[in-house]
PDB file of C-alpha atoms and ligand atoms in Angstrom:
ATOM      1  CA  UNK A  26      53.328 315.018 201.644  1.00 94.00           C
ATOM      2  CA  UNK A  27      50.731 315.359 204.237  1.00 96.00           C
ATOM      3  CA  UNK A  28      47.183 314.158 202.614  1.00 98.00           C
ATOM      4  CA  UNK A  29      45.385 310.900 202.696  1.00 98.00           C
ATOM      5  CA  UNK A  30      42.541 310.777 199.891  1.00 98.00           C
ATOM      6  CA  UNK A  31      39.979 308.578 201.102  1.00 98.00           C
ATOM      7  CA  UNK A  32      37.418 306.665 199.843  1.00 97.00           C
ATOM      8  CA  UNK A  33      33.948 308.556 201.211  1.00 97.00           C
ATOM      9  CA  UNK A  34      30.702 305.696 201.993  1.00 94.00           C
ATOM     10  CA  UNK A  35      28.273 305.572 199.084  1.00 91.00           C
ATOM     11  CA  UNK A  36      25.271 303.199 199.546  1.00 90.00           C
ATOM     12  CA  UNK A  37      23.862 302.203 196.185  1.00 81.00           C
ATOM     13  CA  UNK A  38      21.063 302.395 196.079  1.00 81.00           C
ATOM     14  CA  UNK A  39      18.480 299.985 193.621  1.00 86.00           C
ATOM     15  CA  UNK A  40      16.843 302.151 191.105  1.00 89.00           C
ATOM     16  CA  UNK A  41      19.319 304.541 189.491  1.00 85.00           C
ATOM     17  CA  UNK A  42      17.111 307.374 189.465  1.00 88.00           C
ATOM     18  CA  UNK A  43      16.858 307.439 192.989  1.00 88.00           C
ATOM     19  CA  UNK A  44      20.569 309.137 192.401  1.00 90.00           C
ATOM     20  CA  UNK A  45      23.433 308.230 195.643  1.00 90.00           C
ATOM     21  CA  UNK A  46      24.610 308.772 199.116  1.00 93.00           C
ATOM     22  CA  UNK A  47      27.655 309.333 200.309  1.00 96.00           C
ATOM     23  CA  UNK A  48      28.356 310.078 203.852  1.00 96.00           C
ATOM     24  CA  UNK A  49      30.901 311.083 206.652  1.00 97.00           C
ATOM     25  CA  UNK A  50      31.099 311.227 210.093  1.00 98.00           C
ATOM     26  CA  UNK A  51      33.171 314.039 212.173  1.00 98.00           C
ATOM     27  CA  UNK A  52      36.623 312.015 213.686  1.00 98.00           C
ATOM     28  CA  UNK A  53      35.539 308.840 212.976  1.00 98.00           C
ATOM     29  CA  UNK A  54      35.414 308.854 209.007  1.00 97.00           C
ATOM     30  CA  UNK A  55      37.677 312.285 209.437  1.00 98.00           C
ATOM     31  CA  UNK A  56      40.595 312.399 211.974  1.00 97.00           C
ATOM     32  CA  UNK A  57      38.954 315.077 213.062  1.00 98.00           C
ATOM     33  CA  UNK A  58      36.118 317.601 214.478  1.00 98.00           C
ATOM     34  CA  UNK A  59      34.226 319.333 212.082  1.00 98.00           C
ATOM     35  CA  UNK A  60      33.264 322.991 212.884  1.00 98.00           C
ATOM     36  CA  UNK A  61      32.967 324.590 209.268  1.00 98.00           C
ATOM     37  CA  UNK A  62      31.755 323.473 205.991  1.00 98.00           C
ATOM     38  CA  UNK A  63      31.466 325.703 202.929  1.00 98.00           C
ATOM     39  CA  UNK A  64      30.816 325.250 199.539  1.00 98.00           C
ATOM     40  CA  UNK A  65      31.756 327.506 196.622  1.00 98.00           C
ATOM     41  CA  UNK A  66      29.572 327.034 193.257  1.00 97.00           C
ATOM     42  CA  UNK A  67      28.163 328.910 190.289  1.00 96.00           C
ATOM     43  CA  UNK A  68      32.196 328.775 189.074  1.00 94.00           C
ATOM     44  CA  UNK A  69      33.658 328.834 185.076  1.00 96.00           C
ATOM     45  CA  UNK A  70      35.936 326.499 183.567  1.00 97.00           C
ATOM     46  CA  UNK A  71      39.372 327.603 184.394  1.00 97.00           C
ATOM     47  CA  UNK A  72      38.960 329.157 187.687  1.00 97.00           C
ATOM     48  CA  UNK A  73      42.033 329.733 189.738  1.00 97.00           C
ATOM     49  CA  UNK A  74      41.584 329.341 193.354  1.00 96.00           C
ATOM     50  CA  UNK A  75      42.603 328.861 196.680  1.00 97.00           C
ATOM     51  CA  UNK A  76      47.497 330.505 197.305  1.00 98.00           C
ATOM     52  CA  UNK A  77      47.143 329.546 200.534  1.00 98.00           C
ATOM     53  CA  UNK A  78      48.103 326.942 203.575  1.00 98.00           C
ATOM     54  CA  UNK A  79      46.569 326.697 206.474  1.00 98.00           C
ATOM     55  CA  UNK A  80      48.999 326.906 209.783  1.00 97.00           C
ATOM     56  CA  UNK A  81      46.114 325.331 212.050  1.00 97.00           C
ATOM     57  CA  UNK A  82      43.170 323.651 209.927  1.00 98.00           C
ATOM     58  CA  UNK A  83      42.958 320.499 209.145  1.00 98.00           C
ATOM     59  CA  UNK A  84      39.840 320.141 206.153  1.00 98.00           C
ATOM     60  CA  UNK A  85      38.162 317.543 203.789  1.00 98.00           C
ATOM     61  CA  UNK A  86      37.955 318.444 200.215  1.00 98.00           C
ATOM     62  CA  UNK A  87      35.369 317.209 198.020  1.00 98.00           C
ATOM     63  CA  UNK A  88      34.122 317.564 195.165  1.00 98.00           C
ATOM     64  CA  UNK A  89      30.069 316.435 194.544  1.00 97.00           C
ATOM     65  CA  UNK A  90      29.583 318.031 191.043  1.00 97.00           C
ATOM     66  CA  UNK A  91      32.825 317.954 188.843  1.00 98.00           C
ATOM     67  CA  UNK A  92      35.926 318.183 188.353  1.00 98.00           C
ATOM     68  CA  UNK A  93      37.879 320.831 190.321  1.00 98.00           C
ATOM     69  CA  UNK A  94      42.031 319.591 190.565  1.00 98.00           C
ATOM     70  CA  UNK A  95      44.294 320.389 193.880  1.00 98.00           C
ATOM     71  CA  UNK A  96      47.841 321.343 193.424  1.00 98.00           C
ATOM     72  CA  UNK A  97      49.651 320.888 196.736  1.00 98.00           C
ATOM     73  CA  UNK A  98      53.507 322.179 197.790  1.00 98.00           C
ATOM     74  CA  UNK A  99      54.468 321.337 201.290  1.00 97.00           C
ATOM     75  CA  UNK A 100      57.351 323.725 200.578  1.00 96.00           C
ATOM     76  CA  UNK A 101      60.075 320.948 199.375  1.00 96.00           C
ATOM     77  CA  UNK A 102      57.373 318.942 196.393  1.00 97.00           C
ATOM     78  CA  UNK A 103      54.558 319.832 194.525  1.00 98.00           C
ATOM     79  CA  UNK A 104      51.753 316.778 193.633  1.00 98.00           C
ATOM     80  CA  UNK A 105      47.653 317.149 192.514  1.00 98.00           C
ATOM     81  CA  UNK A 106      44.566 315.179 193.612  1.00 98.00           C
ATOM     82  CA  UNK A 107      42.064 315.006 191.447  1.00 98.00           C
ATOM     83  CA  UNK A 108      38.174 315.436 192.501  1.00 98.00           C
ATOM     84  CA  UNK A 109      36.528 314.099 190.118  1.00 98.00           C
ATOM     85  CA  UNK A 110      33.601 312.077 191.554  1.00 97.00           C
ATOM     86  CA  UNK A 111      31.121 312.695 194.830  1.00 96.00           C
ATOM     87  CA  UNK A 112      32.714 309.755 196.815  1.00 95.00           C
ATOM     88  CA  UNK A 113      36.694 310.682 196.172  1.00 98.00           C
ATOM     89  CA  UNK A 114      37.692 312.743 199.676  1.00 98.00           C
ATOM     90  CA  UNK A 115      40.789 314.394 200.044  1.00 98.00           C
ATOM     91  CA  UNK A 116      42.039 315.477 203.417  1.00 98.00           C
ATOM     92  CA  UNK A 117      44.010 318.091 204.220  1.00 98.00           C
ATOM     93  CA  UNK A 118      46.501 318.449 206.746  1.00 98.00           C
ATOM     94  CA  UNK A 119      47.692 321.436 208.162  1.00 98.00           C
ATOM     95  CA  UNK A 120      50.799 323.250 206.569  1.00 97.00           C
ATOM     96  CA  UNK A 121      50.042 322.474 202.600  1.00 98.00           C
ATOM     97  CA  UNK A 122      49.540 324.960 199.825  1.00 98.00           C
ATOM     98  CA  UNK A 123      47.634 324.359 197.764  1.00 98.00           C
ATOM     99  CA  UNK A 124      46.522 326.054 194.266  1.00 98.00           C
ATOM    100  CA  UNK A 125      42.938 324.643 192.579  1.00 98.00           C
ATOM    101  CA  UNK A 126      42.043 324.437 189.264  1.00 98.00           C
ATOM    102  CA  UNK A 127      38.376 323.742 188.101  1.00 98.00           C
ATOM    103  CA  UNK A 128      37.688 321.868 185.076  1.00 98.00           C
ATOM    104  CA  UNK A 129      34.226 322.121 184.810  1.00 97.00           C
ATOM    105  CA  UNK A 130      31.581 325.114 184.740  1.00 97.00           C
ATOM    106  CA  UNK A 131      29.506 324.380 187.523  1.00 97.00           C
ATOM    107  CA  UNK A 132      31.949 322.026 189.673  1.00 98.00           C
ATOM    108  CA  UNK A 133      31.308 322.170 193.530  1.00 98.00           C
ATOM    109  CA  UNK A 134      33.653 321.977 196.080  1.00 98.00           C
ATOM    110  CA  UNK A 135      33.114 321.277 199.400  1.00 98.00           C
ATOM    111  CA  UNK A 136      35.123 321.816 203.241  1.00 98.00           C
ATOM    112  CA  UNK A 137      34.957 320.928 205.529  1.00 98.00           C
ATOM    113  CA  UNK A 138      37.124 322.133 208.344  1.00 98.00           C
ATOM    114  CA  UNK A 139      38.715 321.230 211.770  1.00 98.00           C
ATOM    115  CA  UNK A 140      38.429 325.498 212.846  1.00 98.00           C
ATOM    116  CA  UNK A 141      36.012 328.240 212.932  1.00 98.00           C
ATOM    117  CA  UNK A 142      36.675 331.246 210.727  1.00 98.00           C
ATOM    118  CA  UNK A 143      40.343 333.203 211.619  1.00 98.00           C
ATOM    119  CA  UNK A 144      42.287 334.560 208.779  1.00 98.00           C
ATOM    120  CA  UNK A 145      45.082 334.739 210.771  1.00 97.00           C
ATOM    121  CA  UNK A 146      45.669 331.299 210.606  1.00 97.00           C
ATOM    122  CA  UNK A 147      46.533 331.467 206.669  1.00 98.00           C
ATOM    123  CA  UNK A 148      49.415 332.064 204.995  1.00 98.00           C
ATOM    124  CA  UNK A 149      48.649 334.053 202.137  1.00 98.00           C
ATOM    125  CA  UNK A 150      51.765 334.797 200.677  1.00 98.00           C
ATOM    126  CA  UNK A 151      54.107 331.643 199.133  1.00 98.00           C
ATOM    127  CA  UNK A 152      57.431 333.387 200.368  1.00 98.00           C
ATOM    128  CA  UNK A 153      56.556 333.715 203.253  1.00 98.00           C
ATOM    129  CA  UNK A 154      54.635 329.918 203.322  1.00 98.00           C
ATOM    130  CA  UNK A 155      58.642 328.514 202.380  1.00 97.00           C
ATOM    131  CA  UNK A 156      59.908 330.216 204.848  1.00 97.00           C
ATOM    132  CA  UNK A 157      57.213 329.058 208.011  1.00 97.00           C
ATOM    133  CA  UNK A 158      57.942 325.387 206.448  1.00 96.00           C
ATOM    134  CA  UNK A 159      61.756 325.905 206.907  1.00 95.00           C
ATOM    135  CA  UNK A 160      61.253 327.071 210.396  1.00 94.00           C
ATOM    136  CA  UNK A 161      58.800 324.513 211.574  1.00 88.00           C
ATOM    137  CA  UNK A 162      62.123 321.808 210.007  1.00 82.00           C
ATOM    138  CA  UNK A 163      64.774 323.591 212.459  1.00 78.00           C
TER     139      UNK A 163
HETATM  140  C1  T46 B  10      40.078 327.068 200.941  1.00 62.38           C
HETATM  141  C2  T46 B  10      39.508 327.532 199.887  1.00 62.38           C
HETATM  142  C3  T46 B  10      38.751 326.423 198.711  1.00 62.38           C
HETATM  143  C4  T46 B  10      34.298 333.905 206.070  1.00 62.38           C
HETATM  144  O1  T46 B  10      34.301 335.069 206.300  1.00 62.38           O
HETATM  145  N1  T46 B  10      34.246 332.645 206.406  1.00 62.38           N
HETATM  146  C5  T46 B  10      34.603 331.679 206.073  1.00 62.38           C
HETATM  147  O2  T46 B  10      34.349 330.092 206.229  1.00 62.38           O
HETATM  148  C6  T46 B  10      35.527 331.244 204.470  1.00 62.38           C
HETATM  149  C7  T46 B  10      35.867 330.093 204.074  1.00 62.38           C
HETATM  150  C8  T46 B  10      34.960 332.445 203.921  1.00 62.38           C
HETATM  151  N2  T46 B  10      34.913 333.730 204.837  1.00 62.38           N
HETATM  152  C9  T46 B  10      35.396 334.947 204.109  1.00 62.38           C
HETATM  153  C10 T46 B  10      36.241 335.495 204.307  1.00 62.38           C
HETATM  154  C11 T46 B  10      36.582 336.195 202.482  1.00 62.38           C
HETATM  155  O3  T46 B  10      35.636 337.449 203.057  1.00 62.38           O
HETATM  156  O4  T46 B  10      34.435 335.381 202.489  1.00 62.38           O
HETATM  157  C12 T46 B  10      35.842 335.436 201.854  1.00 62.38           C
HETATM  158  C13 T46 B  10      36.013 335.114 200.865  1.00 62.38           C
HETATM  159  O5  T46 B  10      36.965 334.268 201.947  1.00 62.38           O
HETATM  160  P1  T46 B  10      38.035 333.831 200.950  1.00 62.38           P
HETATM  161  O6  T46 B  10      39.436 334.914 200.635  1.00 62.38           O
HETATM  162  O7  T46 B  10      39.181 333.384 201.932  1.00 62.38           O
HETATM  163  O8  T46 B  10      38.024 333.183 200.157  1.00 62.38           O
HETATM  164  P2  T46 B  10      39.925 331.756 198.885  1.00 62.38           P
HETATM  165  O9  T46 B  10      38.882 331.263 197.995  1.00 62.38           O
HETATM  166  O10 T46 B  10      40.871 332.460 198.968  1.00 62.38           O
HETATM  167  O11 T46 B  10      39.313 330.201 200.104  1.00 62.38           O
HETATM  168  C14 T46 B  10      39.037 329.449 200.384  1.00 62.38           C
HETATM  169  C15 T46 B  10      39.053 329.793 202.093  1.00 62.38           C
HETATM  170  O12 T46 B  10      38.790 329.943 202.733  1.00 62.38           O
HETATM  171  C16 T46 B  10      40.172 328.090 202.051  1.00 62.38           C
HETATM  172  O13 T46 B  10      39.887 327.543 203.451  1.00 62.38           O
HETATM  173  O14 T46 B  10      40.181 326.583 201.288  1.00 62.38           O
HETATM  174  O15 T46 B  10      37.691 328.733 199.713  1.00 62.38           O
END
């Protein structure tokens, strides 16, 4: 399936009270140029979100606080990735249907995206997604 689970750069601090630093650089640590960043916050455990695919957009998803499950479908199979550490980064290639489940209150989902926001680049109907995948495979 077209995703990569990355171990993001983490800087170790001598004093644990100083917290942690994790970082990534556009086109170096991730395979695309970042045009947009957004995040989802003030969330409640049990929330389901997503239910769409992108035709063009590459994304890096990361969860600096909490635990969020990302369920992916490429039109043939389903896989699930748990983002439960600030050092995990999930690169999603275009053409994946996704559902997200929040497993803890106040989990934060951050997204770095390759494209500016364009509602026409989304597929929000699952049957349409399957047609799109089948057409691409021909
Ligand atoms: C994704 C999940 C995790 C904008 O105007 N610009 C933006 O960049 C974004 C992301 C959203 N919006 C507006 C469009 C809608 O009126 O914010 C509203 C909610 O966006 P949307 O319906 O796309 O929300 P989700 O939860 O379906 O999806 C969003 C992202 O769009 C999507 O790429 O991966 O969060």
